[in-house]
mmCIF file of C-alpha atoms in Angstrom:
data_model
loop_
_atom_site.group_PDB
_atom_site.id
_atom_site.type_symbol
_atom_site.label_atom_id
_atom_site.label_comp_id
_atom_site.label_asym_id
_atom_site.label_seq_id
_atom_site.Cartn_x
_atom_site.Cartn_y
_atom_site.Cartn_z
ATOM 1 C CA MET A 30 -25.505 -23.459 -56.736
ATOM 2 C CA LYS A 31 -23.321 -23.804 -53.479
ATOM 3 C CA PHE A 32 -20.230 -21.420 -52.672
ATOM 4 C CA ALA A 33 -17.951 -21.079 -49.881
ATOM 5 C CA VAL A 34 -16.580 -17.688 -48.660
ATOM 6 C CA ILE A 35 -13.315 -17.387 -47.020
ATOM 7 C CA ILE A 36 -12.680 -14.470 -45.152
ATOM 8 C CA THR A 37 -9.384 -13.684 -43.613
ATOM 9 C CA LEU A 38 -7.723 -10.473 -41.837
ATOM 10 C CA LYS A 39 -5.835 -8.223 -44.009
ATOM 11 C CA LYS A 40 -1.914 -8.985 -44.211
ATOM 12 C CA ASP A 41 -1.351 -5.824 -41.972
ATOM 13 C CA VAL A 42 -4.283 -6.352 -39.364
ATOM 14 C CA LEU A 43 -2.987 -7.942 -36.517
ATOM 15 C CA ASP A 44 -4.459 -11.571 -36.030
ATOM 16 C CA PRO A 45 -3.846 -12.172 -32.182
ATOM 17 C CA GLN A 46 -5.876 -15.580 -32.581
ATOM 18 C CA GLY A 47 -3.888 -16.850 -35.321
ATOM 19 C CA LYS A 48 -0.781 -15.977 -33.180
ATOM 20 C CA VAL A 49 -1.675 -17.747 -30.324
ATOM 21 C CA VAL A 50 -2.667 -20.837 -32.569
ATOM 22 C CA GLU A 51 0.872 -20.650 -34.453
ATOM 23 C CA GLN A 52 2.572 -20.338 -31.215
ATOM 24 C CA THR A 53 0.496 -23.277 -29.915
ATOM 25 C CA LEU A 54 1.761 -25.471 -32.971
ATOM 26 C CA GLN A 55 5.129 -24.344 -32.840
ATOM 27 C CA SER A 56 5.233 -25.370 -28.997
ATOM 28 C CA MET A 57 4.145 -29.002 -30.078
ATOM 29 C CA GLY A 58 6.923 -29.498 -31.928
ATOM 30 C CA ILE A 59 5.740 -28.342 -35.631
ATOM 31 C CA ASN A 60 9.218 -26.829 -36.072
ATOM 32 C CA SER A 61 8.038 -26.035 -40.191
ATOM 33 C CA LEU A 62 5.220 -23.846 -39.385
ATOM 34 C CA LYS A 63 6.514 -20.698 -41.132
ATOM 35 C CA ASN A 64 2.886 -18.315 -40.677
ATOM 36 C CA LEU A 65 -0.740 -18.934 -39.873
ATOM 37 C CA ARG A 66 -3.634 -16.603 -39.940
ATOM 38 C CA GLN A 67 -7.163 -17.395 -38.586
ATOM 39 C CA GLY A 68 -10.197 -16.693 -40.630
ATOM 40 C CA LYS A 69 -14.292 -17.596 -41.407
ATOM 41 C CA TYR A 70 -15.306 -19.638 -43.978
ATOM 42 C CA ILE A 71 -19.065 -19.316 -45.075
ATOM 43 C CA GLU A 72 -21.227 -21.918 -47.046
ATOM 44 C CA ILE A 73 -24.124 -20.481 -49.090
ATOM 45 C CA ASP A 74 -26.487 -22.311 -51.053
ATOM 46 C CA LEU A 75 -28.096 -19.835 -53.855
ATOM 47 C CA ILE A 76 -31.076 -20.810 -56.299
ATOM 48 C CA GLU A 77 -29.479 -19.303 -59.080
ATOM 49 C CA SER A 78 -28.315 -21.613 -62.274
ATOM 50 C CA ASP A 79 -26.201 -19.143 -63.981
ATOM 51 C CA GLU A 80 -22.754 -18.785 -62.228
ATOM 52 C CA LYS A 81 -21.765 -15.411 -63.281
ATOM 53 C CA ILE A 82 -25.113 -14.172 -61.561
ATOM 54 C CA ALA A 83 -24.578 -16.204 -58.762
ATOM 55 C CA ARG A 84 -20.834 -14.996 -57.894
ATOM 56 C CA ASN A 85 -22.304 -11.488 -58.448
ATOM 57 C CA ILE A 86 -24.415 -12.048 -55.798
ATOM 58 C CA ILE A 87 -22.694 -13.573 -53.260
ATOM 59 C CA GLU A 88 -19.837 -10.237 -53.846
ATOM 60 C CA GLU A 89 -23.008 -8.315 -52.895
ATOM 61 C CA MET A 90 -23.318 -10.411 -50.047
ATOM 62 C CA CYS A 91 -19.845 -9.843 -49.019
ATOM 63 C CA LYS A 92 -19.425 -6.252 -49.573
ATOM 64 C CA LYS A 93 -22.557 -5.205 -47.697
ATOM 65 C CA LEU A 94 -22.653 -7.658 -44.734
ATOM 66 C CA LEU A 95 -20.356 -10.839 -44.792
ATOM 67 C CA VAL A 96 -16.577 -8.845 -44.730
ATOM 68 C CA ASN A 97 -15.743 -5.584 -43.107
ATOM 69 C CA LEU A 98 -13.562 -4.394 -46.164
ATOM 70 C CA ILE A 99 -11.491 -2.120 -43.816
ATOM 71 C CA ILE A 100 -9.694 -5.147 -42.011
ATOM 72 C CA GLU A 101 -10.847 -8.256 -43.848
ATOM 73 C CA GLU A 102 -10.376 -9.596 -47.518
ATOM 74 C CA TYR A 103 -12.255 -12.407 -48.978
ATOM 75 C CA LYS A 104 -12.133 -15.585 -51.337
ATOM 76 C CA ILE A 105 -15.477 -16.812 -53.170
ATOM 77 C CA ARG A 106 -14.903 -20.866 -54.506
ATOM 78 C CA LYS A 107 -17.986 -22.624 -55.837
ATOM 79 C CA ILE A 108 -18.167 -25.731 -54.598
ATOM 80 C CA MET B 3 -34.006 18.023 -23.993
ATOM 81 C CA ASN B 4 -35.169 14.972 -26.225
ATOM 82 C CA SER B 5 -33.532 11.543 -25.906
ATOM 83 C CA SER B 6 -33.912 8.095 -27.601
ATOM 84 C CA VAL B 7 -32.102 5.119 -26.407
ATOM 85 C CA ILE B 8 -32.067 2.379 -29.233
ATOM 86 C CA VAL B 9 -32.764 -0.988 -27.772
ATOM 87 C CA PHE B 10 -31.274 -4.529 -29.424
ATOM 88 C CA PRO B 11 -31.671 -8.262 -28.264
ATOM 89 C CA GLY B 12 -28.515 -8.736 -26.354
ATOM 90 C CA SER B 13 -28.394 -4.757 -24.995
ATOM 91 C CA ASN B 14 -27.246 -4.700 -21.791
ATOM 92 C CA CYS B 15 -26.682 -0.916 -20.856
ATOM 93 C CA ASP B 16 -29.628 0.444 -22.072
ATOM 94 C CA ARG B 17 -31.267 0.848 -18.695
ATOM 95 C CA ASP B 18 -28.004 2.389 -17.222
ATOM 96 C CA VAL B 19 -27.728 4.888 -19.484
ATOM 97 C CA ALA B 20 -31.694 5.261 -19.471
ATOM 98 C CA THR B 21 -31.229 6.082 -15.783
ATOM 99 C CA ALA B 22 -28.527 8.477 -16.325
ATOM 100 C CA LEU B 23 -30.235 10.441 -18.692
ATOM 101 C CA THR B 24 -33.295 10.702 -16.889
ATOM 102 C CA ASN B 25 -31.790 11.497 -13.723
ATOM 103 C CA LEU B 26 -29.894 14.424 -15.348
ATOM 104 C CA GLN B 27 -33.684 15.718 -16.853
ATOM 105 C CA PHE B 28 -33.333 14.358 -20.566
ATOM 106 C CA LYS B 29 -36.901 13.351 -21.990
ATOM 107 C CA ASN B 30 -35.838 9.884 -22.483
ATOM 108 C CA LYS B 31 -37.319 7.160 -24.960
ATOM 109 C CA MET B 32 -36.404 3.548 -25.514
ATOM 110 C CA VAL B 33 -36.655 2.811 -29.227
ATOM 111 C CA TRP B 34 -36.735 -0.849 -30.149
ATOM 112 C CA HIS B 35 -34.989 -1.792 -33.077
ATOM 113 C CA LYS B 36 -37.802 -3.104 -35.044
ATOM 114 C CA ASP B 37 -39.318 0.261 -35.308
ATOM 115 C CA SER B 38 -38.860 2.012 -38.169
ATOM 116 C CA GLU B 39 -39.724 5.693 -36.615
ATOM 117 C CA LEU B 40 -37.754 7.526 -34.273
ATOM 118 C CA PRO B 41 -39.326 9.755 -31.772
ATOM 119 C CA LYS B 42 -37.975 13.530 -31.886
ATOM 120 C CA SER B 43 -34.651 13.391 -30.504
ATOM 121 C CA ASP B 44 -31.730 15.724 -30.040
ATOM 122 C CA LEU B 45 -29.787 12.994 -28.957
ATOM 123 C CA ILE B 46 -29.521 9.261 -30.002
ATOM 124 C CA VAL B 47 -27.735 6.734 -27.722
ATOM 125 C CA ILE B 48 -26.618 3.350 -29.171
ATOM 126 C CA PRO B 49 -26.002 1.596 -26.008
ATOM 127 C CA GLY B 50 -23.439 -0.946 -24.896
ATOM 128 C CA GLY B 51 -23.964 -4.858 -25.222
ATOM 129 C CA PHE B 52 -23.657 -7.765 -27.005
ATOM 130 C CA SER B 53 -26.525 -7.154 -30.032
ATOM 131 C CA TYR B 54 -27.295 -10.316 -31.882
ATOM 132 C CA GLY B 55 -25.029 -12.129 -29.707
ATOM 133 C CA ASP B 56 -21.847 -10.324 -31.754
ATOM 134 C CA TYR B 57 -23.106 -12.928 -34.157
ATOM 135 C CA LEU B 58 -20.788 -12.584 -37.539
ATOM 136 C CA ARG B 59 -18.793 -9.211 -36.019
ATOM 137 C CA SER B 60 -19.764 -6.997 -33.021
ATOM 138 C CA GLY B 61 -22.127 -4.722 -34.142
ATOM 139 C CA ALA B 62 -22.670 -6.053 -37.516
ATOM 140 C CA ILE B 63 -26.277 -7.481 -37.879
ATOM 141 C CA ALA B 64 -27.635 -4.391 -35.564
ATOM 142 C CA ALA B 65 -26.124 -2.004 -38.040
ATOM 143 C CA LYS B 66 -28.277 -3.484 -40.437
ATOM 144 C CA SER B 67 -31.517 -3.434 -38.596
ATOM 145 C CA ASN B 68 -34.357 -1.543 -39.092
ATOM 146 C CA ILE B 69 -33.983 1.276 -36.874
ATOM 147 C CA LEU B 70 -30.738 1.735 -37.897
ATOM 148 C CA LYS B 71 -31.565 3.578 -41.024
ATOM 149 C CA GLU B 72 -33.071 6.481 -39.104
ATOM 150 C CA VAL B 73 -30.664 6.879 -37.038
ATOM 151 C CA ILE B 74 -28.064 7.488 -39.892
ATOM 152 C CA LYS B 75 -30.196 9.657 -41.462
ATOM 153 C CA ALA B 76 -30.712 11.966 -38.355
ATOM 154 C CA ALA B 77 -27.107 11.344 -38.083
ATOM 155 C CA LYS B 78 -26.373 12.834 -41.197
ATOM 156 C CA SER B 79 -28.647 15.681 -40.680
ATOM 157 C CA GLY B 80 -26.863 16.761 -37.283
ATOM 158 C CA CYS B 81 -28.677 14.862 -34.389
ATOM 159 C CA LEU B 82 -26.220 14.219 -31.873
ATOM 160 C CA VAL B 83 -25.453 10.395 -31.866
ATOM 161 C CA LEU B 84 -23.377 8.646 -28.846
ATOM 162 C CA GLY B 85 -22.310 4.997 -28.975
ATOM 163 C CA ILE B 86 -21.079 3.755 -26.269
ATOM 164 C CA CYS B 87 -18.772 0.213 -26.370
ATOM 165 C CA ASN B 88 -21.194 -2.198 -28.361
ATOM 166 C CA GLY B 89 -22.472 1.073 -29.583
ATOM 167 C CA PHE B 90 -19.394 2.267 -30.936
ATOM 168 C CA GLN B 91 -18.938 -0.892 -32.734
ATOM 169 C CA ILE B 92 -22.382 -0.650 -34.368
ATOM 170 C CA LEU B 93 -21.484 2.897 -35.340
ATOM 171 C CA ILE B 94 -17.974 1.614 -37.131
ATOM 172 C CA GLU B 95 -20.211 -0.810 -39.022
ATOM 173 C CA THR B 96 -22.680 1.476 -40.390
ATOM 174 C CA GLY B 97 -19.860 3.823 -41.853
ATOM 175 C CA LEU B 98 -20.963 6.661 -39.646
ATOM 176 C CA LEU B 99 -17.429 6.427 -37.984
ATOM 177 C CA GLN B 100 -14.441 5.322 -39.934
ATOM 178 C CA GLY B 101 -12.050 2.265 -38.821
ATOM 179 C CA ALA B 102 -12.570 -1.030 -37.280
ATOM 180 C CA LEU B 103 -12.820 -2.399 -33.582
ATOM 181 C CA LEU B 104 -10.413 -5.662 -33.749
ATOM 182 C CA ARG B 105 -10.081 -8.440 -30.709
ATOM 183 C CA ASN B 106 -8.117 -6.942 -27.711
ATOM 184 C CA LYS B 107 -4.453 -7.132 -28.489
ATOM 185 C CA ASN B 108 -4.180 -9.412 -25.615
ATOM 186 C CA LEU B 109 -7.240 -11.648 -26.452
ATOM 187 C CA LYS B 110 -9.235 -11.330 -23.140
ATOM 188 C CA PHE B 111 -12.362 -9.751 -22.548
ATOM 189 C CA VAL B 112 -11.181 -6.388 -20.324
ATOM 190 C CA SER B 113 -13.235 -5.550 -17.282
ATOM 191 C CA LYS B 114 -12.301 -2.818 -15.190
ATOM 192 C CA ASP B 115 -11.966 0.619 -14.301
ATOM 193 C CA ILE B 116 -9.232 2.958 -16.634
ATOM 194 C CA ASN B 117 -7.853 6.163 -16.540
ATOM 195 C CA LEU B 118 -8.840 8.644 -19.545
ATOM 196 C CA LYS B 119 -7.078 11.902 -20.576
ATOM 197 C CA ILE B 120 -9.506 14.165 -22.227
ATOM 198 C CA ILE B 121 -7.412 15.594 -25.486
ATOM 199 C CA ASN B 122 -9.784 17.493 -26.836
ATOM 200 C CA ASN B 123 -13.334 19.255 -25.328
ATOM 201 C CA GLU B 124 -13.943 21.349 -27.942
ATOM 202 C CA ASN B 125 -17.148 19.552 -29.093
ATOM 203 C CA LYS B 126 -20.897 19.105 -27.766
ATOM 204 C CA PHE B 127 -19.715 15.884 -26.153
ATOM 205 C CA CYS B 128 -16.789 16.999 -23.589
ATOM 206 C CA LYS B 129 -16.827 21.118 -23.323
ATOM 207 C CA ASN B 130 -17.851 20.581 -19.436
ATOM 208 C CA TYR B 131 -14.367 18.163 -18.616
ATOM 209 C CA LYS B 132 -11.324 20.676 -18.699
ATOM 210 C CA LYS B 133 -8.606 19.588 -21.678
ATOM 211 C CA ASN B 134 -5.741 17.390 -20.032
ATOM 212 C CA SER B 135 -8.037 16.179 -17.236
ATOM 213 C CA ILE B 136 -7.845 12.708 -16.165
ATOM 214 C CA ILE B 137 -10.965 10.753 -15.584
ATOM 215 C CA ASN B 138 -11.912 7.324 -14.510
ATOM 216 C CA LEU B 139 -14.304 5.403 -16.298
ATOM 217 C CA ASN B 140 -15.511 1.577 -16.555
ATOM 218 C CA ILE B 141 -14.169 -0.500 -19.474
ATOM 219 C CA ALA B 142 -15.891 -4.127 -20.397
ATOM 220 C CA HIS B 143 -15.594 -5.460 -23.940
ATOM 221 C CA ASN B 144 -13.480 -8.020 -26.198
ATOM 222 C CA GLU B 145 -13.313 -5.579 -29.529
ATOM 223 C CA GLY B 146 -11.991 -2.727 -28.391
ATOM 224 C CA ASN B 147 -8.731 -2.466 -30.196
ATOM 225 C CA TYR B 148 -9.337 0.385 -32.468
ATOM 226 C CA PHE B 149 -7.264 0.629 -35.663
ATOM 227 C CA THR B 150 -7.549 2.865 -38.913
ATOM 228 C CA GLN B 151 -5.640 3.546 -41.956
ATOM 229 C CA LYS B 152 -2.628 6.008 -41.408
ATOM 230 C CA ASP B 153 -4.498 9.256 -43.531
ATOM 231 C CA HIS B 154 -7.626 8.726 -41.201
ATOM 232 C CA LEU B 155 -5.016 8.633 -38.188
ATOM 233 C CA LYS B 156 -3.898 11.796 -39.369
ATOM 234 C CA GLU B 157 -7.047 13.047 -40.146
ATOM 235 C CA LEU B 158 -8.346 12.486 -36.634
ATOM 236 C CA GLU B 159 -5.498 14.049 -34.806
ATOM 237 C CA ASP B 160 -4.927 17.427 -37.214
ATOM 238 C CA ASN B 161 -8.988 18.117 -36.755
ATOM 239 C CA ASN B 162 -9.380 17.330 -33.121
ATOM 240 C CA LEU B 163 -11.427 14.350 -33.729
ATOM 241 C CA ILE B 164 -10.028 12.428 -30.719
ATOM 242 C CA PRO B 165 -11.602 13.238 -27.183
ATOM 243 C CA PHE B 166 -10.280 10.738 -25.076
ATOM 244 C CA LYS B 167 -7.254 8.230 -24.469
ATOM 245 C CA TYR B 168 -6.281 5.781 -22.135
ATOM 246 C CA CYS B 169 -3.567 7.018 -19.584
ATOM 247 C CA ASP B 170 -1.833 6.246 -16.344
ATOM 248 C CA ILE B 171 -2.912 7.964 -13.118
ATOM 249 C CA GLU B 172 -0.298 10.475 -13.926
ATOM 250 C CA GLY B 173 -1.712 10.985 -17.594
ATOM 251 C CA SER B 174 0.964 9.309 -19.455
ATOM 252 C CA ILE B 175 -0.234 7.909 -22.720
ATOM 253 C CA ASN B 176 2.235 4.557 -23.381
ATOM 254 C CA GLU B 177 1.927 0.844 -23.979
ATOM 255 C CA SER B 178 1.265 -0.168 -20.102
ATOM 256 C CA SER B 179 -1.684 2.154 -19.970
ATOM 257 C CA ASN B 180 -3.126 0.445 -23.026
ATOM 258 C CA PRO B 181 -5.792 -2.015 -21.963
ATOM 259 C CA ASN B 182 -6.574 -3.064 -25.320
ATOM 260 C CA GLY B 183 -3.896 -2.365 -28.075
ATOM 261 C CA SER B 184 -5.816 0.408 -29.428
ATOM 262 C CA LEU B 185 -3.988 2.431 -31.670
ATOM 263 C CA ASN B 186 -2.055 5.485 -30.261
ATOM 264 C CA ASN B 187 -4.441 4.291 -26.907
ATOM 265 C CA ILE B 188 -7.544 5.812 -28.556
ATOM 266 C CA ALA B 189 -10.330 5.186 -26.798
ATOM 267 C CA GLY B 190 -13.176 7.188 -28.572
ATOM 268 C CA ILE B 191 -13.578 9.057 -32.048
ATOM 269 C CA LEU B 192 -15.928 11.891 -33.645
ATOM 270 C CA ASN B 193 -16.877 11.970 -37.025
ATOM 271 C CA ASN B 194 -15.877 15.311 -39.074
ATOM 272 C CA ASN B 195 -18.993 16.809 -38.156
ATOM 273 C CA LYS B 196 -18.565 16.326 -34.573
ATOM 274 C CA ASN B 197 -21.968 15.483 -34.009
ATOM 275 C CA ILE B 198 -21.332 11.708 -33.584
ATOM 276 C CA LEU B 199 -18.986 10.247 -30.621
ATOM 277 C CA GLY B 200 -18.171 6.486 -30.513
ATOM 278 C CA MET B 201 -16.352 5.539 -27.471
ATOM 279 C CA MET B 202 -15.322 2.389 -25.419
ATOM 280 C CA PRO B 203 -15.705 3.297 -21.900
ATOM 281 C CA HIS B 204 -18.817 3.627 -19.959
ATOM 282 C CA PRO B 205 -19.770 6.950 -18.503
ATOM 283 C CA GLU B 206 -23.453 5.939 -17.877
ATOM 284 C CA ARG B 207 -21.812 3.645 -14.978
ATOM 285 C CA MET B 208 -19.789 6.671 -13.551
ATOM 286 C CA VAL B 209 -22.836 8.775 -12.896
ATOM 287 C CA ASN B 210 -23.208 8.005 -9.195
ATOM 288 C CA SER B 211 -20.365 8.149 -6.399
ATOM 289 C CA LEU B 212 -22.358 6.017 -4.126
ATOM 290 C CA ILE B 213 -21.888 2.965 -6.093
ATOM 291 C CA SER B 214 -19.135 4.282 -8.762
ATOM 292 C CA ASN B 215 -17.485 7.606 -9.065
ATOM 293 C CA SER B 216 -19.459 10.694 -11.211
ATOM 294 C CA ASN B 217 -16.389 11.305 -13.929
ATOM 295 C CA GLY B 218 -19.241 10.653 -16.404
ATOM 296 C CA ILE B 219 -21.780 13.008 -15.634
ATOM 297 C CA GLU B 220 -20.142 16.011 -17.275
ATOM 298 C CA LEU B 221 -20.589 13.918 -20.916
ATOM 299 C CA PHE B 222 -23.965 14.012 -20.468
ATOM 300 C CA THR B 223 -24.399 17.681 -18.851
ATOM 301 C CA SER B 224 -21.641 18.935 -21.954
ATOM 302 C CA ILE B 225 -24.900 17.536 -24.368
ATOM 303 C CA LEU B 226 -27.744 19.169 -22.256
ATOM 304 C CA ASN B 227 -26.249 22.693 -22.213
ATOM 305 C CA LYS B 228 -25.228 22.141 -26.192
#
């Protein structure tokens, strides 16, 4: 069973990389750009057929290693 | 006094700190990250470098290594632990120190000599420094922008847990003397028990006036006479 974890900085945490990408896109003439935040995307393949159990395992991975909960937040998607 | 320097793949300040310790009469041992036993230590140093290539987040993988379980146990029982640069990042990732070290505000790797003001010297790492004196140490990092929540910042300030802040040559602590965007110019923090110090600047690079200066020596001699 495959999952994607999307990790982004929390709203209040400064995202200097995202800011630079945003400013560059704006300077390229994309005027409709309002806000951009940069993050990480991780694909995980699990040997587990029960989705609920699988999601719990991914949650545990996020909390124990993949995400720094002080500054980051995450979303889990089945893919 | 017995010290241990933890070595990870990618550590690159381990031998500098070992030399500094040995020259100051510490009995030092190098400890590989895969080891599961710590030698008898009064001081554990987690050195600078790029442990595990900074994969995932700086210090995140090292914080889960075998030997860190022992370091955490020792730290909780009161052993002195000093984390320098990547060592500070690792201590943050273990949760032994609170907060986060974000990417430098200007997005650049900063490698230069900076001035620090001794804000608090009432701890085992800084007591040989004079309060409010200015010292010059080197920094070399990409993620040294310290950040923490408001209530923790207040706790740090109220309990004298901030030993160093970045300042200019006159000792002014302001935005222009802040090399990385760190909250309130914080360069290092202590835990509540004051036995764990994490700092971005490198005292081990400033122990010999022939090659730099000797402003880092007092940090190690403070520990010696604890």
